[in-house]
PDB file of C-alpha atoms in Angstrom:
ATOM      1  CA  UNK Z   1     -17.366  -3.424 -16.146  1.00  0.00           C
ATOM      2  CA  UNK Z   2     -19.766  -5.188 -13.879  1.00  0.00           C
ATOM      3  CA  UNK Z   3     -21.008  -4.911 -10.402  1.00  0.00           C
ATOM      4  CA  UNK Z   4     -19.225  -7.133  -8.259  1.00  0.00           C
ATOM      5  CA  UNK Z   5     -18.869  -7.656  -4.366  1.00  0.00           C
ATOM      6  CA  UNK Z   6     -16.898  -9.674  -2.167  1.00  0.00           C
ATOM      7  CA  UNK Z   7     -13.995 -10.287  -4.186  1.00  0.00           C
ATOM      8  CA  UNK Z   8     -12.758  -8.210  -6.855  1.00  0.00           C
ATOM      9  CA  UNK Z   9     -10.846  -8.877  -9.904  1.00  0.00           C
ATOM     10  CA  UNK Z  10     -10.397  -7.103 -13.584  1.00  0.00           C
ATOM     11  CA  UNK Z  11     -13.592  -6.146 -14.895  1.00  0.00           C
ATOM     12  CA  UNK Z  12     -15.068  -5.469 -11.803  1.00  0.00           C
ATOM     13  CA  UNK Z  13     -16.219  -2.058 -10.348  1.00  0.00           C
ATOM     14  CA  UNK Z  14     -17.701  -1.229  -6.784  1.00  0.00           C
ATOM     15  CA  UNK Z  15     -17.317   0.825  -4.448  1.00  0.00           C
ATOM     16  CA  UNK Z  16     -14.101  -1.102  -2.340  1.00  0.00           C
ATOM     17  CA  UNK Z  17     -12.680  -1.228  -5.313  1.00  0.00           C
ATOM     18  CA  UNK Z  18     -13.080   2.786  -5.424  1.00  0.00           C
ATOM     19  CA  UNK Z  19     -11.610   2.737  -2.036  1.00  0.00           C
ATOM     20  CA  UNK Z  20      -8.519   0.714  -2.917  1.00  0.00           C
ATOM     21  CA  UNK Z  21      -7.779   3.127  -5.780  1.00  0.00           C
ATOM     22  CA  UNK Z  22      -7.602   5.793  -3.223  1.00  0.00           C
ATOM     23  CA  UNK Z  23      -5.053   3.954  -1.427  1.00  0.00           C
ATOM     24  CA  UNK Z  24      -2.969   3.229  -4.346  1.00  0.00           C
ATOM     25  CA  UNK Z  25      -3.021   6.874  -5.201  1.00  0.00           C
ATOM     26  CA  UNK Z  26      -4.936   6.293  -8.597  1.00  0.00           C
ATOM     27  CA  UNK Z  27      -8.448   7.899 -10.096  1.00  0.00           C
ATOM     28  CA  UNK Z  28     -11.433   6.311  -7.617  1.00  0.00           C
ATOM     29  CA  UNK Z  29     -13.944   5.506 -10.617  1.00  0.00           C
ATOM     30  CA  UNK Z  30     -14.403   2.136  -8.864  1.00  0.00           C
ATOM     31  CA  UNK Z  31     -13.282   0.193 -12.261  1.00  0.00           C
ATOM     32  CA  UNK Z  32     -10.959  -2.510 -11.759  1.00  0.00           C
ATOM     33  CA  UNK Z  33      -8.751  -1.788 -15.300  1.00  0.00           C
ATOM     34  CA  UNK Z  34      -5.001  -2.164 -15.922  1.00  0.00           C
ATOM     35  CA  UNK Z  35      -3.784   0.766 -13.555  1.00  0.00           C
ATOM     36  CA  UNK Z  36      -5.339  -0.686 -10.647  1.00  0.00           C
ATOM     37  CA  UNK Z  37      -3.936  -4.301 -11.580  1.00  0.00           C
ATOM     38  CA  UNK Z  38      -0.349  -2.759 -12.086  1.00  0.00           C
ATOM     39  CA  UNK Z  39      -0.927  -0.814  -8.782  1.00  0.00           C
ATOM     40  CA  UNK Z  40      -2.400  -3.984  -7.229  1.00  0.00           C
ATOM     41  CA  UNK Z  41       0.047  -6.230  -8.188  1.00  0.00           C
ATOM     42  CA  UNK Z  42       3.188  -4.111  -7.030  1.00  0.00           C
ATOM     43  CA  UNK Z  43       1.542  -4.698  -3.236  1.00  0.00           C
ATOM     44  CA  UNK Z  44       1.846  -7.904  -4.357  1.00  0.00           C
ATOM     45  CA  UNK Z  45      -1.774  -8.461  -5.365  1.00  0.00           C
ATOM     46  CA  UNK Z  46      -3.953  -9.870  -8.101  1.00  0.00           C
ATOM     47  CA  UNK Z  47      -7.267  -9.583  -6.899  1.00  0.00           C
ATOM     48  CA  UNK Z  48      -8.636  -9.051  -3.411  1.00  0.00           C
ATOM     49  CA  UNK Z  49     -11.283  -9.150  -0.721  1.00  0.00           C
ATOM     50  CA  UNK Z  50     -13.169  -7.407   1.227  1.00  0.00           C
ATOM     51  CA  UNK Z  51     -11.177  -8.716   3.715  1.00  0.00           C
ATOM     52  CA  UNK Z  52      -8.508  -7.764   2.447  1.00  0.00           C
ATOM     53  CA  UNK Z  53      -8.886  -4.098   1.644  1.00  0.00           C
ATOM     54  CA  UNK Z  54      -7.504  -2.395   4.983  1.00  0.00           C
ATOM     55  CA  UNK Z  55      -4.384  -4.404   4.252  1.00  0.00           C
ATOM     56  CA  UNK Z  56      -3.932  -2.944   1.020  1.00  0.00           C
ATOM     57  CA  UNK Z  57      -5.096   0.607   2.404  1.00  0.00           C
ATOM     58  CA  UNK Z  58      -2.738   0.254   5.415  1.00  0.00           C
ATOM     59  CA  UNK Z  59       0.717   1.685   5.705  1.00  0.00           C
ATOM     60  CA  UNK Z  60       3.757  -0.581   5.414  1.00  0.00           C
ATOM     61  CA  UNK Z  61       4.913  -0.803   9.178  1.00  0.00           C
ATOM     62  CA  UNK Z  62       8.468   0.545   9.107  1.00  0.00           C
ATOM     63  CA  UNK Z  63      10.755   0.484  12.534  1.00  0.00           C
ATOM     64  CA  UNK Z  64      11.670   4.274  13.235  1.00  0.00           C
ATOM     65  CA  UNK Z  65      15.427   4.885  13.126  1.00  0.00           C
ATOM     66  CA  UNK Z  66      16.654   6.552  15.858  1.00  0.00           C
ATOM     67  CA  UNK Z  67      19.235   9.347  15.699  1.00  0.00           C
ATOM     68  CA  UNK Z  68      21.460   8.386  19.076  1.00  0.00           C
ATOM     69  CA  UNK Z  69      23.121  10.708  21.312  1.00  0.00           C
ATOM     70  CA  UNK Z  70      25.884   7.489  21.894  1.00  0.00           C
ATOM     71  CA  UNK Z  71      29.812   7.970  21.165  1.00  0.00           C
ATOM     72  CA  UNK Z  72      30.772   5.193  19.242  1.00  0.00           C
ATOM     73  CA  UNK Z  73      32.887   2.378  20.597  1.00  0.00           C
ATOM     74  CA  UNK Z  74      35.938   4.366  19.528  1.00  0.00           C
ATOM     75  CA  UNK Z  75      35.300   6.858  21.580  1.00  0.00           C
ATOM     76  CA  UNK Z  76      34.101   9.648  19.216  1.00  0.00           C
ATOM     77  CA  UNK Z  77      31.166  10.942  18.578  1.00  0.00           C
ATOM     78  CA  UNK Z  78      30.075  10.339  14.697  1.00  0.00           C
ATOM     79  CA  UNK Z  79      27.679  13.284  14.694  1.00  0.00           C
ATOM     80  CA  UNK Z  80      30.930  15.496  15.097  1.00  0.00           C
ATOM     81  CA  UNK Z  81      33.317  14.316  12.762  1.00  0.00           C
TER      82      UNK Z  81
END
């Protein structure tokens, strides 16, 4: 592996790419192998950036579902059937 910065592909290792791996749930040796491609690419990356390594480390945004207190248009209310 060698050093790399700025962008990061296989063969690389650094220190982002430690931080990625700790994202993605892997081993943080900072070595760009095949884990951390399959891991990459199922975020849908190949490679990445410094720029983009808080997109990769970030959360996907999912819209809370909300458990309502509404009858339903019938009348009844689902929670007690």
């Amino acid at each position: 592996y060698k050093s790399c910065s700025g962008s990061y592909t296989r063969g690389c290792k650094s220190d982002a790419i430690a931080k990625v791996q700790g994202c993605l749930g892997l081993v943080t040796d900072g070595k760009f192998g095949p884990k951390t491609e399959a891991a990459l690419k199922a975020k849908g990356f190949s490679s990445f950036t410094d720029a983009e390594v808080d997109k990769i480390c970030n959360k996907p945004t999912t819209t809370p579902t909300v458990d309502s207190d509404e009858e339903d248009v019938d009348g009844v209310d689902p929670n007690q059937i």
